Short mmCIF file of C-alpha atoms in Angstrom, two decimals:
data_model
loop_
_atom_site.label_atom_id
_atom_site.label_comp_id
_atom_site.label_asym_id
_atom_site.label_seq_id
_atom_site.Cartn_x
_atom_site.Cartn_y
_atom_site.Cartn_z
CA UNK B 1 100.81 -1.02 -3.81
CA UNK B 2 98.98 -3.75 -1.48
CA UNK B 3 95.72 -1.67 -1.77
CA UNK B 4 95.84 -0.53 -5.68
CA UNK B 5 96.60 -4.43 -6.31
CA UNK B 6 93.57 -5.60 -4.82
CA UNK B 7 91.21 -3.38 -6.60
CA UNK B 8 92.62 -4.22 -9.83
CA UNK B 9 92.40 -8.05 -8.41
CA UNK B 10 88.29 -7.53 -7.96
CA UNK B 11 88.34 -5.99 -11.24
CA UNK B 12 88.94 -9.10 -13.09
CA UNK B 13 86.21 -10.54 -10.41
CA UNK B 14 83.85 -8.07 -12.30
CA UNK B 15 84.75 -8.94 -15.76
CA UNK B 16 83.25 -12.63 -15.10
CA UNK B 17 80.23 -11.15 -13.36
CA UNK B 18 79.40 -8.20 -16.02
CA UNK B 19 77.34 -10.22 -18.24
CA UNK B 20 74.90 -10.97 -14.93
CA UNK B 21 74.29 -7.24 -14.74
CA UNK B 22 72.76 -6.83 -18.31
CA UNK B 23 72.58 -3.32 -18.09
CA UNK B 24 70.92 -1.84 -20.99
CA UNK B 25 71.99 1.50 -22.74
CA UNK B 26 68.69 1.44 -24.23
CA UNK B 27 66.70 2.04 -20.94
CA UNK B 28 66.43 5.39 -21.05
CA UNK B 29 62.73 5.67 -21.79
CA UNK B 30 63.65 8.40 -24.47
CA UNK B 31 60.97 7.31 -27.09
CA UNK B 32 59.68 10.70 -27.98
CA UNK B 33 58.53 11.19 -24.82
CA UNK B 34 60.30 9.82 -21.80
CA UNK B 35 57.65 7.75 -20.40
CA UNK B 36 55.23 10.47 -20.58
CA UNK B 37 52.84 7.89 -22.80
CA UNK B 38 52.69 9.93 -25.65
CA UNK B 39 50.80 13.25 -23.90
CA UNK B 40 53.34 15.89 -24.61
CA UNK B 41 50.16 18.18 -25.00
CA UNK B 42 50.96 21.57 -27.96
CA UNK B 43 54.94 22.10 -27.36
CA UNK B 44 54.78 24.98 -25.12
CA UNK B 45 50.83 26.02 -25.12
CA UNK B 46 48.07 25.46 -22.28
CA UNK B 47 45.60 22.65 -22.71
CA UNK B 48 42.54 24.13 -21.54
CA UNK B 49 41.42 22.53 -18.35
CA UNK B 50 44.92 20.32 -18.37
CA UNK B 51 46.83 20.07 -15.24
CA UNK B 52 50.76 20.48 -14.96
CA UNK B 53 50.44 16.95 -13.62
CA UNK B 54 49.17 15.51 -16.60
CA UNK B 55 50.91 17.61 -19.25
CA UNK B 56 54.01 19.54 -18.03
CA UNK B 57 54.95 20.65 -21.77
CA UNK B 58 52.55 23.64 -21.16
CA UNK B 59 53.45 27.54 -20.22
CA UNK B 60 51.68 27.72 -17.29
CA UNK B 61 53.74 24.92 -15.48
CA UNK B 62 56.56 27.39 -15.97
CA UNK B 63 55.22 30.04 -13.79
CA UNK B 64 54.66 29.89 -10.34
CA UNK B 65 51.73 32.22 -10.50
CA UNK B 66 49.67 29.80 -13.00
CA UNK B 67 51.13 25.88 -11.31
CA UNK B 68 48.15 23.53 -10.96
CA UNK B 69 48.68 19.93 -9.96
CA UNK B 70 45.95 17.23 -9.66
CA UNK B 71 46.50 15.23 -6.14
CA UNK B 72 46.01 12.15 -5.25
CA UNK B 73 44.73 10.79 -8.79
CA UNK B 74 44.59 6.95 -7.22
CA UNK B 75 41.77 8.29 -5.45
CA UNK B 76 43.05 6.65 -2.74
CA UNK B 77 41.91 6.97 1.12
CA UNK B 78 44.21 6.04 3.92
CA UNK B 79 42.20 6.54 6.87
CA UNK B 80 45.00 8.73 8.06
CA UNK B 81 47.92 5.86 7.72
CA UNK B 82 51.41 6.54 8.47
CA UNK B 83 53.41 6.77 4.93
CA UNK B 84 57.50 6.04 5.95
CA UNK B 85 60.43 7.73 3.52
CA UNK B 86 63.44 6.19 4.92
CA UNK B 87 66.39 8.79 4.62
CA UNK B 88 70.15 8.76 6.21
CA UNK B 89 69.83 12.47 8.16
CA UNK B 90 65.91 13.31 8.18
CA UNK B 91 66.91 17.21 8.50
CA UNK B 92 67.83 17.29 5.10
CA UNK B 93 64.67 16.56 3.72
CA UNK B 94 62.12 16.32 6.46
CA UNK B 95 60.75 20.38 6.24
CA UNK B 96 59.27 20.11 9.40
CA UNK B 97 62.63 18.97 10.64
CA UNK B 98 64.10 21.92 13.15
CA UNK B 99 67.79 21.40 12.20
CA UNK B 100 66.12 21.67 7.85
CA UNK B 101 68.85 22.33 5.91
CA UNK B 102 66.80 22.76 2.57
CA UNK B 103 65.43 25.07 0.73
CA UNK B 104 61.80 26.48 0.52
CA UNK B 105 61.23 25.45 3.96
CA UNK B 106 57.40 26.72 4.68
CA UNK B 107 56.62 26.76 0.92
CA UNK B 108 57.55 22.74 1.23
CA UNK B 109 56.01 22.59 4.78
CA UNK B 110 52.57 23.56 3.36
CA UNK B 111 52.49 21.47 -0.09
CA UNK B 112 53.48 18.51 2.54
CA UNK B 113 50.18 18.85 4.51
CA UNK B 114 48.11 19.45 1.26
CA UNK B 115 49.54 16.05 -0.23
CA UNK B 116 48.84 14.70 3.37
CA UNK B 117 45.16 15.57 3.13
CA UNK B 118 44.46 14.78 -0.26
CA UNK B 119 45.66 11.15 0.38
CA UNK B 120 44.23 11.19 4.10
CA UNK B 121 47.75 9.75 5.08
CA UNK B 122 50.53 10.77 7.38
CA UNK B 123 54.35 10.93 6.02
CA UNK B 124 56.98 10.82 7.99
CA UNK B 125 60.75 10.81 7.27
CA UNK B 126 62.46 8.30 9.34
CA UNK B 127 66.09 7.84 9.43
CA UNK B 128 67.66 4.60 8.59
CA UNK B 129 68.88 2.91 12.41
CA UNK B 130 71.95 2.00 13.47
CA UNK B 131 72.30 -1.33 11.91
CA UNK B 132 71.13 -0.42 8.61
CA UNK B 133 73.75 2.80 8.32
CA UNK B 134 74.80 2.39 4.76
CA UNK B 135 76.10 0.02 1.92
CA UNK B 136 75.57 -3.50 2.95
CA UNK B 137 73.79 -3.54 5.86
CA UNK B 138 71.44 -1.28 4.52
CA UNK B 139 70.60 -3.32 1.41
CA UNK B 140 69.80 -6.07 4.06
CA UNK B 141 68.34 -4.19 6.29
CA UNK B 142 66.11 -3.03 3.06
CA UNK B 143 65.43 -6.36 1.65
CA UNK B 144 64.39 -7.83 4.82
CA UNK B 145 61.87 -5.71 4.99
CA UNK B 146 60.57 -7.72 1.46
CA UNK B 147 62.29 -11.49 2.01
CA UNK B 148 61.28 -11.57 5.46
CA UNK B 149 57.85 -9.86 5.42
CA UNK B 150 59.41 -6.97 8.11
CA UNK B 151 56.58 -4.36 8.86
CA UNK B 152 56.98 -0.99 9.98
CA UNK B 153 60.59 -0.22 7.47
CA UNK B 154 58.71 2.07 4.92
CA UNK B 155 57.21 2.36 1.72
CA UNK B 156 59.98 4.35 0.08
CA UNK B 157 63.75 4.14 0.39
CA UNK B 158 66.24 6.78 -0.33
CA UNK B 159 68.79 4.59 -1.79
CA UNK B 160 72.27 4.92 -4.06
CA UNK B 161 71.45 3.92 -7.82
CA UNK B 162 74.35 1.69 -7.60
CA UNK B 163 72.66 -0.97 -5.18
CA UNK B 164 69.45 -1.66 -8.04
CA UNK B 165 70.63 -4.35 -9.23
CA UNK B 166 71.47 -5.92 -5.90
CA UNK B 167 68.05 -5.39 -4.56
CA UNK B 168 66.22 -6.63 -7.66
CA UNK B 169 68.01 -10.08 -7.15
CA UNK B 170 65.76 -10.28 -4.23
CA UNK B 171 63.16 -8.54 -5.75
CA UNK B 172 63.17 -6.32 -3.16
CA UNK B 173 61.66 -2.71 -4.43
CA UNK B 174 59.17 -2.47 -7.48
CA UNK B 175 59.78 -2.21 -11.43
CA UNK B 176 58.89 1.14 -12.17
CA UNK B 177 58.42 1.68 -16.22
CA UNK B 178 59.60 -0.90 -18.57
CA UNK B 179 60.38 1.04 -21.55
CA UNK B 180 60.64 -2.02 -23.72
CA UNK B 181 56.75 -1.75 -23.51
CA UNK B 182 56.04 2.07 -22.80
CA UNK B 183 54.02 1.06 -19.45
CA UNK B 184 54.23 1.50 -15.99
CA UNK B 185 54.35 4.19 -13.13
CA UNK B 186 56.12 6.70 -15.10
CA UNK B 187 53.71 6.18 -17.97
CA UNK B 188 50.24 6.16 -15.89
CA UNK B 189 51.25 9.45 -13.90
CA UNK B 190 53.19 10.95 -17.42
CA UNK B 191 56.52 11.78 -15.43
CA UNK B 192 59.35 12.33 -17.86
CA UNK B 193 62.62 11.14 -16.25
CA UNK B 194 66.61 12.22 -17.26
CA UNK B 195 67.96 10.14 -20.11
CA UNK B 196 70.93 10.20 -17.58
CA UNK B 197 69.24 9.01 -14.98
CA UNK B 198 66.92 6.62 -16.81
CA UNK B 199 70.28 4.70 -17.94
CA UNK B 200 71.30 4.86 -14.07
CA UNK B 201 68.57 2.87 -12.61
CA UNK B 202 67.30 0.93 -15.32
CA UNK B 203 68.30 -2.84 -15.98
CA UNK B 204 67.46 -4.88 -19.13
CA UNK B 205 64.74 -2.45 -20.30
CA UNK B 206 62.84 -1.85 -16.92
CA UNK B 207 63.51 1.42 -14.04
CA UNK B 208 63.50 1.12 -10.54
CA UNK B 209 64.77 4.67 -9.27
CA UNK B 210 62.80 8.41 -9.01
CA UNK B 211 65.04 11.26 -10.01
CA UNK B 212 64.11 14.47 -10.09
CA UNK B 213 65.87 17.48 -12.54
CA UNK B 214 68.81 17.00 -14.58
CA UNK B 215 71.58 15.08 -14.17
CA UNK B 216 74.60 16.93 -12.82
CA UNK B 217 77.97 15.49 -12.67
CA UNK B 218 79.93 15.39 -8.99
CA UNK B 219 82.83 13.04 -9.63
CA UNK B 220 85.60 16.09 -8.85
CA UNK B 221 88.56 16.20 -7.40
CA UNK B 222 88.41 17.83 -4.01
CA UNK B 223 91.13 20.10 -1.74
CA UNK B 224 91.50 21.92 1.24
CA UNK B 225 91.44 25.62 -0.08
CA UNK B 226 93.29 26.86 3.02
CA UNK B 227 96.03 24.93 2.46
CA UNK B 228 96.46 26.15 -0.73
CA UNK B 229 95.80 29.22 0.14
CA UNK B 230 98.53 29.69 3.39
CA UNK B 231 101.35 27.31 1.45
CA UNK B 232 100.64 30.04 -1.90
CA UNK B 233 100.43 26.59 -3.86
CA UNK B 234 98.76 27.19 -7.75
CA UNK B 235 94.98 27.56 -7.48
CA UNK B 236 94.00 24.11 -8.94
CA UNK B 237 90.23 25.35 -9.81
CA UNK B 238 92.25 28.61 -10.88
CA UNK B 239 94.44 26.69 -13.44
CA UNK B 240 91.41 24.78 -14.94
CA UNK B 241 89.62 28.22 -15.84
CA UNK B 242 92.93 29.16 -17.31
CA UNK B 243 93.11 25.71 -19.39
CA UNK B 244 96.42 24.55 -17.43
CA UNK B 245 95.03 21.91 -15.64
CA UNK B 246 96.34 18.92 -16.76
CA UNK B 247 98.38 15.63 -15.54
CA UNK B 248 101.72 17.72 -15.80
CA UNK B 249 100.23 20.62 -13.58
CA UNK B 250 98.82 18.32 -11.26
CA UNK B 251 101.65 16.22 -10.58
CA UNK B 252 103.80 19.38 -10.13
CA UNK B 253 101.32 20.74 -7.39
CA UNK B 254 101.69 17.55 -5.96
CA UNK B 255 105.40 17.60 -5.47
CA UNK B 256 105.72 21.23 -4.50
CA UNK B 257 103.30 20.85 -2.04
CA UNK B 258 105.19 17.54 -0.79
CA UNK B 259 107.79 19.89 0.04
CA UNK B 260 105.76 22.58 2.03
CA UNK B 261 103.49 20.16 3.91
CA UNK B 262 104.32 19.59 7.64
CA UNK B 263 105.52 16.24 8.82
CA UNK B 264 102.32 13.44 8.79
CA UNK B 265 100.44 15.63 6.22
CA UNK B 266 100.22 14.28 2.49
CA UNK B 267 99.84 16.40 -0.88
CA UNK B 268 97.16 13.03 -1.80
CA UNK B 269 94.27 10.90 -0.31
CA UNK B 270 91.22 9.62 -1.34
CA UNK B 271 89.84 6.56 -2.90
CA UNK B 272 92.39 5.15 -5.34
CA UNK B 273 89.10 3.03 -7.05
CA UNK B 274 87.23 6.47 -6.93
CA UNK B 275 90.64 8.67 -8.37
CA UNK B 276 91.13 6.09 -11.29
CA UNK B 277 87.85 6.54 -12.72
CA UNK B 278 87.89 9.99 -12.66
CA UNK B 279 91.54 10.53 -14.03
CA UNK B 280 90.76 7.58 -16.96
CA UNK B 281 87.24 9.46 -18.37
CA UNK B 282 89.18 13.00 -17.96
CA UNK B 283 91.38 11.31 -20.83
CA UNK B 284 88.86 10.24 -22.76
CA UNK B 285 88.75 6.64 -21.75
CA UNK B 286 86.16 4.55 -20.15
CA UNK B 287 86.40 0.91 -17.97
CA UNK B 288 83.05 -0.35 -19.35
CA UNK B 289 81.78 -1.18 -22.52
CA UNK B 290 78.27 -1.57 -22.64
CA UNK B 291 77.79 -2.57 -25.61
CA UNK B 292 80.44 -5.75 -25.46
CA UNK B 293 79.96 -5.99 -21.35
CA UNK B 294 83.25 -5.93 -20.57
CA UNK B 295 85.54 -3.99 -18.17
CA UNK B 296 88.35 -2.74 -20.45
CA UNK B 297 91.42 -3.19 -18.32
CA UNK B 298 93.79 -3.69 -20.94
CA UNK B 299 92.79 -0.23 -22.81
CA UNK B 300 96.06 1.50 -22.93
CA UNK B 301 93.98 4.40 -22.11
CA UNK B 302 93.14 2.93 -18.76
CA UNK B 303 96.48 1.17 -18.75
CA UNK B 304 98.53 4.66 -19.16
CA UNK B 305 96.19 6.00 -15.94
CA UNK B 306 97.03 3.15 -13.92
CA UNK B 307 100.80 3.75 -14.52
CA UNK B 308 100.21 7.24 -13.63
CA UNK B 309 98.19 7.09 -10.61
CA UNK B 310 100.47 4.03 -9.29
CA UNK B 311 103.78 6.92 -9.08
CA UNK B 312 101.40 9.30 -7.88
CA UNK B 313 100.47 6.65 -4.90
CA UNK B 314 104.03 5.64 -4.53
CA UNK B 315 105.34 9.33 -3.54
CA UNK B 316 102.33 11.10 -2.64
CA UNK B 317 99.80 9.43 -1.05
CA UNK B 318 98.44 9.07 2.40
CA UNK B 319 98.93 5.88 3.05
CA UNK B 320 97.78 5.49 6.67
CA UNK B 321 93.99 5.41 4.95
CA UNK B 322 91.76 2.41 4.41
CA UNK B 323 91.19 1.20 0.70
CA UNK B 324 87.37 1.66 1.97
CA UNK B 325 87.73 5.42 4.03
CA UNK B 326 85.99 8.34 2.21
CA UNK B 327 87.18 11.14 4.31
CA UNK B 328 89.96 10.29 6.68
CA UNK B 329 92.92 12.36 7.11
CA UNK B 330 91.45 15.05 4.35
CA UNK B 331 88.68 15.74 7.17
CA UNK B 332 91.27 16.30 9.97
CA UNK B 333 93.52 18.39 7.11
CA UNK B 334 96.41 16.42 6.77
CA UNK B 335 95.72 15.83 3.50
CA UNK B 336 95.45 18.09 0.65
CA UNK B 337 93.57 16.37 -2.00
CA UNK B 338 90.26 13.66 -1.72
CA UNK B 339 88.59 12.71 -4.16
CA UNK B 340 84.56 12.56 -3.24
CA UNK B 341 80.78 13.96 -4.10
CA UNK B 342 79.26 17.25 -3.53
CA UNK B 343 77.05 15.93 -1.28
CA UNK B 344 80.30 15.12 1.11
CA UNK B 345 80.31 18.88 2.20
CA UNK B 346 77.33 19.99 3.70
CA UNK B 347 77.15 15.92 5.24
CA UNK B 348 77.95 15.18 9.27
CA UNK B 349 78.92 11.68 7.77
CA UNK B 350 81.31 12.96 5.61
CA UNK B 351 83.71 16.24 5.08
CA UNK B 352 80.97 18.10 7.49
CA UNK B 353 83.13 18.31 10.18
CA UNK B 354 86.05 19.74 8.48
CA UNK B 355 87.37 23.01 9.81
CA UNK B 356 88.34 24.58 6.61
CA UNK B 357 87.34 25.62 3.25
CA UNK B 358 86.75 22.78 0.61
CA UNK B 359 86.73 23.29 -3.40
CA UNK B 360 86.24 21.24 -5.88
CA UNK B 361 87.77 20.88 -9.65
CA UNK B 362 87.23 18.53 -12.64
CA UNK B 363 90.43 15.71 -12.75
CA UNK B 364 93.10 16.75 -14.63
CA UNK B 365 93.39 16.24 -18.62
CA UNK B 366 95.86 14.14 -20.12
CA UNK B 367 99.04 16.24 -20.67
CA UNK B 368 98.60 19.02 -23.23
CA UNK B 369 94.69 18.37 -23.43
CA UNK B 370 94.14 21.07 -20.49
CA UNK B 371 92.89 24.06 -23.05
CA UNK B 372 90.99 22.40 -25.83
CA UNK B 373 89.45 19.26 -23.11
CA UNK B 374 89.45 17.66 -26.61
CA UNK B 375 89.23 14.75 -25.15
CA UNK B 376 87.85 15.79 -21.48
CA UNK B 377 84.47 13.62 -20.23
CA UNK B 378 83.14 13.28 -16.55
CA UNK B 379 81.75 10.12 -15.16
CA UNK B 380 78.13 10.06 -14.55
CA UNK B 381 76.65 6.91 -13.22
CA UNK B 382 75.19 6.93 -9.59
CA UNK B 383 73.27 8.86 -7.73
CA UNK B 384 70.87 9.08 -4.59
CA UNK B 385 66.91 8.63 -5.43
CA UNK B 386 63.91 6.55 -4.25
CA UNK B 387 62.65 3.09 -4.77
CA UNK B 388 59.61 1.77 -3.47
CA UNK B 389 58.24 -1.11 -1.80
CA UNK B 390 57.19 -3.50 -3.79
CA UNK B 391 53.19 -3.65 -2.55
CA UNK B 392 49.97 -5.63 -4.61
CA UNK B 393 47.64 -5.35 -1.49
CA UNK B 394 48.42 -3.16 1.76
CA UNK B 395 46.49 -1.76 4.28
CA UNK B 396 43.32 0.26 3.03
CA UNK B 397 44.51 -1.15 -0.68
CA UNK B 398 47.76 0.58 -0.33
CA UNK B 399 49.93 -1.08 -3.81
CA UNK B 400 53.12 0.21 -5.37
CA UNK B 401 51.50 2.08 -7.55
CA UNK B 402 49.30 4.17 -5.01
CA UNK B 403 53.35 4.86 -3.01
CA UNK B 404 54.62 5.84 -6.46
CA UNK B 405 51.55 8.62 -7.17
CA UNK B 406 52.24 10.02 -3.28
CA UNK B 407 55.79 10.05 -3.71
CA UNK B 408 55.61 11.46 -7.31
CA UNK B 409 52.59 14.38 -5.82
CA UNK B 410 54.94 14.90 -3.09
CA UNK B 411 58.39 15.58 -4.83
CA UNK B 412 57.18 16.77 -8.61
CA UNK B 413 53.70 18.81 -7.55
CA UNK B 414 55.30 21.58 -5.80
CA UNK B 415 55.19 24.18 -7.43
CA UNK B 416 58.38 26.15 -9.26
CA UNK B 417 60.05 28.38 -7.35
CA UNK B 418 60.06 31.23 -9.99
CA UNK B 419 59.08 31.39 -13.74
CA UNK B 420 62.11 29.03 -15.82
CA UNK B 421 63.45 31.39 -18.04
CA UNK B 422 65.79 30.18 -20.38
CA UNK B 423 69.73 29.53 -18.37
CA UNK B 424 67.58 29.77 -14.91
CA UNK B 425 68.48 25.72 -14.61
CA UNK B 426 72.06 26.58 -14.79
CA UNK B 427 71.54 29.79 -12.72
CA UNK B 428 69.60 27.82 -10.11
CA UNK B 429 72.70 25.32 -10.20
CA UNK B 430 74.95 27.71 -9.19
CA UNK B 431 73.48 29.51 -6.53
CA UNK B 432 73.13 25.84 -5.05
CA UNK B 433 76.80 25.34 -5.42
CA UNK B 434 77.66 28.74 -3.72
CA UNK B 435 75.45 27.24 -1.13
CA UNK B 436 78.72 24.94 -0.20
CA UNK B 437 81.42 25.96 -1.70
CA UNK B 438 83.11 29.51 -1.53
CA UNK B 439 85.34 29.71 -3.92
CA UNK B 440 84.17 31.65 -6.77
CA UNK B 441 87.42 29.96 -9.12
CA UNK B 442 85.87 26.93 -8.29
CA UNK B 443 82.96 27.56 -8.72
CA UNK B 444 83.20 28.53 -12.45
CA UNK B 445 85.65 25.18 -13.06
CA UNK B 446 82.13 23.56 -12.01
CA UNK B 447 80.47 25.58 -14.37
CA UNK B 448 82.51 25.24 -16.95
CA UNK B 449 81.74 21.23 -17.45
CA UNK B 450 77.60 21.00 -16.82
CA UNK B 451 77.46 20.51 -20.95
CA UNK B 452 76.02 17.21 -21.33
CA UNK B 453 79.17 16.92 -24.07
CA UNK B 454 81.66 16.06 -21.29
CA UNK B 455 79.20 13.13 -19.87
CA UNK B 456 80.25 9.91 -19.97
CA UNK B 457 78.06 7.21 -18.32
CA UNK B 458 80.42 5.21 -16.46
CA UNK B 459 79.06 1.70 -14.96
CA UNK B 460 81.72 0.37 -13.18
CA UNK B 461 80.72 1.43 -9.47
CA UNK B 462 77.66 -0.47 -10.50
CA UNK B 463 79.43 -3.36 -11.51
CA UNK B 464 81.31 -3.45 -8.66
CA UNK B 465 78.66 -3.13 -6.22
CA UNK B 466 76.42 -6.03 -8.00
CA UNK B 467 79.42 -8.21 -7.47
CA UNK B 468 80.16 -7.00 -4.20
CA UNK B 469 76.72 -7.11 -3.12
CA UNK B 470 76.33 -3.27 -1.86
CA UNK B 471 80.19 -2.86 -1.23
CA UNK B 472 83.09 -2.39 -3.42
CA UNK B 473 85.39 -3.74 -0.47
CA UNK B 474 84.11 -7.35 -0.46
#
């Protein structure tokens, strides 16, 4: 219990420290308009002469066929300046990248060089090096750039929500919108951002992070399908669909599969910090109360799921894995569980390498609670998305607002891929899952939970990585 004990030891850390996040529920921009400044244009009908970039709330920006976007309206002129989007692997998001793993590839190839020549610029996505590779170093390697007056380390970072607060300490990418006032990037180039993600990257009333689309939840439980499949263990995703999937199931999966698993393999892995969040919300409970900033450890909800998950670790767990490891033995498939993201599959740094087929279900209810998910939520509360330097007066005039209109041209001006139709989110959703995971069961347990009714916005990681400044190890 060495490792469980000293998470729940840096817990009470975070209760002192809560208060210095001040995150604000209230940040989501949602004020009618989401930071669009009021232009919502005629609910559904064209403004004559109106670009999608200006008013999106128009029919034409739903088709493909009648998509207009106004570039570059900084009017800005980089005498053919290098623009740098820092990214971990550039072939997942560079188009021009030969290894692109994407979609869209020459549609997004094209719109690249048009934003390119409107701005007479150059962008290229450069991979973070070697000494910036993730977490801590990279929020150094970031705010060096800023503190220490680095050149050459970009003008937008592909970052995880949960280091904002960390950088803004060192004020070390730029404010956004501040919907306190209605102004700001967001406002001057009318993007509308998720109330889910709003709440992610904003702090005390002001946004740092760019998120495209709706927020979709990840925090899953995932398992090595072959496993399950040659040991002719109980489908997990299979038992969700069939509302069976609770703590009772689960725990009897786990022991069978204790029985049937060779020597050195383990029915359990993962991160026990990552497991208890996602077992606690799939009860209905929550560590964070934003409202009172507080981490509730004494909630008997959270209590109960700390009892529970401590037996679970006791007989089932692979305990040859670091408190800190994120794929392990799961990768090597010695373990049958993991908990994780969806990004983990399709990433070299991650469950890539793994040899075997990978689904994913929701955490288990609380005993009984499998059918009706009465009281059934999801965690939602970090993510991957962009900040940008903070910049009054670059090269050629280059400012933070100027990086914010390229970035925003580049990622929001491309056109839609067909004409939204009313489900195609959710139908575009799942062909992107079936894009990395093959089972079909699973794939409708996935399904099953994108109603923004099982969302819970869970700040903890964030917490914990403010304290921890970029780590929850510290």
């Amino acid at each position: 219990m060495k490792k469980l004990t000293k998470f729940w030891l840096s817990l009470i850390i975070v209760v002192m420290a809560f208060v210095i996040v001040g995150c604000d529920s209230s940040n989501n921009g949602n004020n009618g308009n989401n930071g669009n400044n009021g232009n919502n244009g005629d609910n559904g009908n064209d403004n004559d002469g109106v670009p999608c970039s200006t008013d999106m709330n128009q029919e034409k920006c739903y088709d493909p066929e009648t998509w207009d976007w106004e570039l570059n309206r900084s009017e800005f002129d980089g005498k053919q300046m290098e623009i740098k989007i820092m990214v971990g692997l550039a072939y997942e998001y560079d188009p021009f990248d030969k290894k692109y793993t994407g979609t869209r590839q020459t549609e997004r190839q094209e719109w690249h060089t048009r934003v390119e020549a409107a701005y007479n610029i150059k962008i290229k996505y450069e991979e973070y090096p070697t000494e910036a590779s993730w977490g801590p170093s990279r929020i150094q390697w970031i705010t060096e750039a800023h503190t220490g007056g680095i050149p050459n380390r970009g003008e937008i970072y592909l970052i995880d929500t949960n280091w904002i607060s960390t950088f803004i300490k060192a004020g070390a990418i730029s404010e956004l919108y501040n919907s306190r006032t209605k102004k700001g990037f967001f406002a001057d180039f009318n993007y509308t951002q998720d109330k889910v993600y709003m709440d992610m990257t904003s702090i005390q009333g002001k946004t740092y992070g760019y998120l495209l689309g709706e927020a979709r939840p990840d925090f899953y439980l995932y398992y090595n399908q072959d496993l399950i499949d040659s040991l002719n263990l109980p489908d997990p995703a299979t038992l969700w669909n069939e509302g069976k999937w609770d703590w009772t199931a689960f725990t009897s999966l786990l022991a069978t599969a204790k029985t049937k698993l060779p020597e050195g393999s383990y029915p359990m892995g993962g991160v026990a910090a990552d497991v208890i969040q996602g077992l606690v919300a799939a009860r209905g409970g929550k560590f964070v109360d934003q409202g009172l900033k507080k981490v509730l450890l004494s909630n008997p909800t959270v209590v109960k799921a700390v009892e529970d998950l401590q037996e679970v670790y006791k007989l089932y767990w692979d305990k040859e894995q670091l408190h800190s490891d994120v794929g392990g033995n799961f990768i090597s498939g010695k373990t049958l569980f993991a908990s994780g993201s969806l990004w983990f599959l399709k990433s070299n740094m991650r469950f890539g390498p793994a040899e075997f087929k990978i689904s994913a279900v929701p955490f288990p209810t609380e005993t009984g609670d499998a059918a009706a998910k009465a009281n059934f939520k999801i965690p939602v509360g970090f993510s991957a998305g962009y900040a940008i330097k903070p910049l009054e007066n670059g090269p050629n005039g280059l400012n933070s607002k100027i990086i914010f209109n390229i970035l925003d041209d580049l990622m929001r001006g491309l056109k839609p891929e067909v004409k939204a139709t009313e489900g195609s989110a959710d139908e575009r959703y799942r062909i992107w899952l079936k894009q990395r995971i093959d089972s079909e069961e699973s794939i409708e347990a996935l399904m099953s939970v994108q109603n923004s009714k099982y969302y819970h916005l869970e700040l903890l990681q964030t917490v914990s990585m403010t304290v921890g400044n970029g780590s929850h190890f510290k």
